[in-house]
């Protein structure tokens, strides 16, 4: 049994907000408990990773931010545990199979259906921000996406997605490092593929073959000249061709 309260209690839903991560951050700073969830129909300043914007038509995506507190050593692999929870939640909504692009993009058939943005003030709290495309039509995605996007489809609604995510997240934030690494390896979409990276490694940019994730959650890349490097953050893309 988890000692923490389940995710989704309390739950605050907003019709329109700037960013659910921003609202959850304000609640965390004001002392809201672990498990607090903020959702919205629409954001006008949604945030993505690497300082990018994240946008979705009203009601067509789950826009979800949860407070986790306090943080301790068990949460070191949170960036990998959260997308595993998203995969599980999505797979309860539709007959689909999810894979992961390190560190935390969720793919269905090589198209991104969900993204994760964790903002934390360790050891006090983390805000786990999750956007899941549910019913966004192909023509409605922004034209400047770095990678093709898709929706879960199959009639998945924000309410059902929220409930599934509350439950899955509650399990995955408590998972052991061993379980997280094992399950991530099963869903790893990059392993064995040629990738290019910018930032987060040594050398700071380059290309090689993805070789899995190490015990600290870094992406290991085998280098063309021999040896390997471990990427802790930064941007990784598949090499074309
Ligand atoms: C990514 O770049 O892949 C991460 C996207 C995270 C978007 C979600 S939507 C709900 C929450 N609020 C935000 O402003 N961002 C996250």
Short mmCIF file of C-alpha atoms and ligand atoms in Angstrom, two decimals:
data_model
loop_
_atom_site.label_atom_id
_atom_site.label_comp_id
_atom_site.label_asym_id
_atom_site.label_seq_id
_atom_site.Cartn_x
_atom_site.Cartn_y
_atom_site.Cartn_z
CA UNK A 1 0.00 0.00 0.00
CA UNK A 2 1.22 3.50 -0.82
CA UNK A 3 1.55 5.94 2.09
CA UNK A 4 0.70 8.80 -0.23
CA UNK A 5 -2.82 9.99 -0.95
CA UNK A 6 -4.01 8.95 -4.41
CA UNK A 7 -3.58 11.32 -7.34
CA UNK A 8 -6.59 13.43 -8.19
CA UNK A 9 -7.55 14.51 -4.69
CA UNK A 10 -8.03 17.41 -4.60
CA UNK A 11 -8.78 18.05 -8.28
CA UNK A 12 -9.20 21.53 -9.72
CA UNK A 13 -10.56 21.92 -13.26
CA UNK A 14 -10.25 25.19 -15.16
CA UNK A 15 -12.00 26.02 -18.40
CA UNK A 16 -9.19 28.26 -19.62
CA UNK A 17 -5.85 28.92 -17.96
CA UNK A 18 -2.35 30.00 -18.89
CA UNK A 19 -0.64 26.69 -18.06
CA UNK A 20 -1.81 23.94 -15.72
CA UNK A 21 1.84 23.56 -14.69
CA UNK A 22 1.87 27.20 -13.64
CA UNK A 23 -1.35 26.78 -11.65
CA UNK A 24 -0.06 23.61 -9.98
CA UNK A 25 3.23 25.30 -9.18
CA UNK A 26 1.38 28.15 -7.45
CA UNK A 27 -0.65 25.59 -5.48
CA UNK A 28 2.51 23.67 -4.54
CA UNK A 29 4.16 26.84 -3.31
CA UNK A 30 1.04 27.60 -1.28
CA UNK A 31 1.29 24.18 0.38
CA UNK A 32 -1.24 22.03 -1.57
CA UNK A 33 -0.78 18.35 -0.77
CA UNK A 34 0.76 15.58 -2.84
CA UNK A 35 -1.83 14.22 -5.25
CA UNK A 36 -3.34 17.61 -6.10
CA UNK A 37 -4.26 17.67 -9.80
CA UNK A 38 -5.03 20.66 -12.01
CA UNK A 39 -6.64 20.14 -15.42
CA UNK A 40 -7.96 22.53 -18.04
CA UNK A 41 -10.02 22.47 -21.22
CA UNK A 42 -7.62 24.93 -22.78
CA UNK A 43 -4.30 26.69 -22.12
CA UNK A 44 -3.15 29.95 -23.68
CA UNK A 45 0.45 29.66 -22.49
CA UNK A 46 0.99 25.90 -22.34
CA UNK A 47 4.61 24.95 -21.88
CA UNK A 48 6.58 22.19 -23.57
CA UNK A 49 10.12 20.97 -23.04
CA UNK A 50 13.12 23.03 -24.09
CA UNK A 51 11.17 26.28 -23.69
CA UNK A 52 8.73 25.41 -26.46
CA UNK A 53 5.02 26.20 -26.46
CA UNK A 54 2.43 23.42 -26.19
CA UNK A 55 -1.00 24.04 -27.66
CA UNK A 56 -4.14 22.00 -28.25
CA UNK A 57 -7.71 22.83 -29.33
CA UNK A 58 -10.11 23.20 -26.38
CA UNK A 59 -11.34 19.86 -25.01
CA UNK A 60 -9.35 17.75 -27.48
CA UNK A 61 -6.43 16.89 -25.16
CA UNK A 62 -5.88 16.02 -21.53
CA UNK A 63 -3.99 18.95 -20.01
CA UNK A 64 -2.94 17.68 -16.61
CA UNK A 65 -0.55 18.75 -13.86
CA UNK A 66 -0.06 16.89 -10.59
CA UNK A 67 1.83 17.80 -7.43
CA UNK A 68 4.16 15.19 -5.96
CA UNK A 69 5.73 15.95 -2.57
CA UNK A 70 8.09 15.55 -0.89
CA UNK A 71 10.76 14.25 -3.25
CA UNK A 72 13.37 11.72 -2.19
CA UNK A 73 15.89 9.32 -3.71
CA UNK A 74 13.11 7.05 -4.95
CA UNK A 75 12.05 9.76 -7.38
CA UNK A 76 15.36 9.99 -9.24
CA UNK A 77 13.86 8.21 -12.26
CA UNK A 78 10.61 10.20 -12.27
CA UNK A 79 11.22 11.43 -15.85
CA UNK A 80 11.09 7.78 -16.99
CA UNK A 81 8.38 6.60 -14.56
CA UNK A 82 5.87 9.26 -15.63
CA UNK A 83 5.76 8.33 -19.34
CA UNK A 84 5.37 4.69 -18.31
CA UNK A 85 2.26 5.74 -16.38
CA UNK A 86 1.04 7.63 -19.44
CA UNK A 87 1.50 4.52 -21.61
CA UNK A 88 -0.51 2.41 -19.21
CA UNK A 89 -3.27 5.00 -18.97
CA UNK A 90 -3.48 5.43 -22.76
CA UNK A 91 -3.61 1.67 -23.31
CA UNK A 92 -6.69 1.44 -21.06
CA UNK A 93 -8.44 4.01 -23.27
CA UNK A 94 -7.89 2.50 -26.68
CA UNK A 95 -6.60 -0.69 -28.36
CA UNK A 96 -3.17 0.84 -28.98
CA UNK A 97 0.38 0.08 -27.98
CA UNK A 98 2.69 2.86 -26.75
CA UNK A 99 6.44 3.16 -27.01
CA UNK A 100 8.79 5.73 -25.52
CA UNK A 101 11.28 8.10 -27.03
CA UNK A 102 13.81 8.93 -24.32
CA UNK A 103 13.36 10.68 -22.04
CA UNK A 104 9.59 11.03 -21.98
CA UNK A 105 7.78 11.33 -25.29
CA UNK A 106 4.99 8.79 -25.77
CA UNK A 107 4.55 7.40 -29.26
CA UNK A 108 1.91 5.36 -31.02
CA UNK A 109 3.14 4.05 -34.36
CA UNK A 110 6.11 6.46 -34.28
CA UNK A 111 3.89 9.51 -33.81
CA UNK A 112 3.90 11.54 -30.60
CA UNK A 113 0.65 11.33 -28.63
CA UNK A 114 1.82 12.69 -25.30
CA UNK A 115 4.55 14.79 -23.73
CA UNK A 116 5.74 15.28 -20.18
CA UNK A 117 7.17 18.40 -18.54
CA UNK A 118 8.34 17.99 -14.95
CA UNK A 119 9.18 21.16 -13.05
CA UNK A 120 10.57 20.63 -9.55
CA UNK A 121 11.91 22.33 -6.46
CA UNK A 122 13.69 19.42 -4.80
CA UNK A 123 13.30 18.19 -2.15
CA UNK A 124 9.99 20.01 -1.61
CA UNK A 125 7.83 19.25 -4.63
CA UNK A 126 7.56 18.41 -8.31
CA UNK A 127 4.84 19.43 -10.73
CA UNK A 128 4.28 16.61 -13.22
CA UNK A 129 2.81 18.16 -16.37
CA UNK A 130 1.31 15.85 -18.97
CA UNK A 131 -0.36 16.63 -22.27
CA UNK A 132 -2.14 13.77 -24.08
CA UNK A 133 -3.61 14.32 -27.54
CA UNK A 134 -7.01 12.65 -27.47
CA UNK A 135 -9.12 13.82 -30.39
CA UNK A 136 -7.02 16.37 -32.29
CA UNK A 137 -7.47 15.85 -36.01
CA UNK A 138 -4.35 15.51 -38.14
CA UNK A 139 -4.92 18.92 -39.74
CA UNK A 140 -5.26 20.64 -36.35
CA UNK A 141 -1.71 20.07 -35.08
CA UNK A 142 0.65 23.05 -35.27
CA UNK A 143 2.63 23.07 -38.51
CA UNK A 144 6.02 23.56 -36.83
CA UNK A 145 6.18 20.32 -34.86
CA UNK A 146 9.59 18.63 -34.81
CA UNK A 147 8.03 15.18 -34.97
CA UNK A 148 4.69 13.90 -36.39
CA UNK A 149 1.87 14.00 -33.84
CA UNK A 150 -1.23 11.85 -33.44
CA UNK A 151 -4.21 11.45 -31.15
CA UNK A 152 -5.31 8.47 -29.08
CA UNK A 153 -8.70 8.53 -30.86
CA UNK A 154 -11.26 5.74 -30.24
CA UNK A 155 -13.56 8.22 -28.47
CA UNK A 156 -11.15 8.78 -25.57
CA UNK A 157 -12.36 11.68 -23.43
CA UNK A 158 -10.44 13.99 -21.07
CA UNK A 159 -12.47 12.69 -18.09
CA UNK A 160 -11.66 9.04 -18.78
CA UNK A 161 -8.03 9.89 -19.50
CA UNK A 162 -7.72 11.81 -16.23
CA UNK A 163 -9.09 8.94 -14.18
CA UNK A 164 -6.79 6.44 -15.88
CA UNK A 165 -3.81 8.72 -15.36
CA UNK A 166 -4.58 9.38 -11.68
CA UNK A 167 -4.51 5.63 -11.08
CA UNK A 168 -1.44 4.83 -13.20
CA UNK A 169 0.59 7.75 -11.84
CA UNK A 170 -0.12 6.69 -8.27
CA UNK A 171 1.49 3.32 -9.01
CA UNK A 172 4.42 4.52 -11.10
CA UNK A 173 5.72 7.30 -8.82
CA UNK A 174 6.24 4.60 -6.19
CA UNK A 175 7.90 2.06 -8.53
CA UNK A 176 11.43 0.87 -7.79
CA UNK A 177 14.30 1.92 -10.04
CA UNK A 178 14.65 -1.69 -11.16
CA UNK A 179 11.04 -1.90 -12.31
CA UNK A 180 11.16 1.51 -14.04
CA UNK A 181 14.33 0.65 -15.94
CA UNK A 182 13.03 -2.78 -16.91
CA UNK A 183 9.70 -1.50 -18.21
CA UNK A 184 11.32 1.46 -19.94
CA UNK A 185 13.63 -0.94 -21.79
CA UNK A 186 10.58 -2.90 -23.00
CA UNK A 187 9.06 0.24 -24.48
CA UNK A 188 12.28 1.93 -25.65
CA UNK A 189 11.68 3.09 -29.25
CA UNK A 190 15.23 4.36 -29.80
CA UNK A 191 17.33 1.34 -28.90
CA UNK A 192 19.38 0.13 -31.86
CA UNK A 193 18.50 3.15 -33.97
CA UNK A 194 20.75 5.91 -35.26
CA UNK A 195 20.27 9.11 -33.31
CA UNK A 196 21.62 12.60 -33.27
CA UNK A 197 21.86 14.71 -30.12
CA UNK A 198 22.38 18.33 -29.16
CA UNK A 199 23.22 19.29 -25.58
CA UNK A 200 23.36 17.10 -22.50
CA UNK A 201 26.39 15.01 -23.40
CA UNK A 202 30.09 14.90 -24.08
CA UNK A 203 30.70 15.71 -26.88
CA UNK A 204 27.87 18.30 -26.71
CA UNK A 205 26.49 17.20 -30.06
CA UNK A 206 26.97 14.17 -32.25
CA UNK A 207 25.47 11.02 -33.64
CA UNK A 208 25.58 7.34 -32.86
CA UNK A 209 23.41 4.31 -32.13
CA UNK A 210 21.09 4.39 -29.10
CA UNK A 211 22.02 1.55 -26.75
CA UNK A 212 19.44 1.81 -23.98
CA UNK A 213 19.20 3.69 -20.70
CA UNK A 214 21.69 3.37 -17.82
CA UNK A 215 20.88 3.05 -14.11
CA UNK A 216 20.75 6.82 -13.69
CA UNK A 217 18.26 7.22 -16.52
CA UNK A 218 20.78 8.56 -19.04
CA UNK A 219 20.54 7.57 -22.69
CA UNK A 220 23.58 5.56 -23.73
CA UNK A 221 24.76 6.14 -27.29
CA UNK A 222 27.41 4.00 -28.97
CA UNK A 223 29.79 6.22 -30.90
CA UNK A 224 30.93 5.53 -34.47
CA UNK A 225 34.62 5.51 -33.53
CA UNK A 226 34.10 3.09 -30.62
CA UNK A 227 33.14 3.73 -27.01
CA UNK A 228 29.93 5.31 -25.85
CA UNK A 229 28.54 8.41 -24.20
CA UNK A 230 25.68 8.91 -21.72
CA UNK A 231 23.26 11.77 -22.33
CA UNK A 232 21.64 13.30 -19.27
CA UNK A 233 19.38 15.79 -20.99
CA UNK A 234 19.24 17.69 -24.25
CA UNK A 235 17.52 16.98 -27.51
CA UNK A 236 17.71 13.64 -29.28
CA UNK A 237 16.35 13.02 -32.75
CA UNK A 238 16.33 10.04 -35.06
CA UNK A 239 18.71 10.33 -37.98
CA UNK A 240 16.78 10.42 -41.22
CA UNK A 241 17.11 7.52 -43.60
C1 LIG B 1 6.73 18.26 -24.29
O1 LIG B 1 7.32 19.23 -24.77
O2 LIG B 1 6.68 17.19 -24.87
C2 LIG B 1 6.03 18.40 -22.95
C3 LIG B 1 4.66 18.93 -23.10
C4 LIG B 1 3.91 19.04 -21.79
C5 LIG B 1 2.57 19.74 -21.97
C6 LIG B 1 1.72 19.69 -20.75
S1 LIG B 1 0.06 20.19 -21.08
C7 LIG B 1 -0.28 20.21 -19.37
C8 LIG B 1 0.94 20.80 -18.69
N1 LIG B 1 0.86 22.25 -18.68
C9 LIG B 1 1.81 22.82 -19.41
O3 LIG B 1 1.97 24.05 -19.58
N2 LIG B 1 2.58 21.87 -19.97
C10 LIG B 1 2.17 20.54 -19.58
#
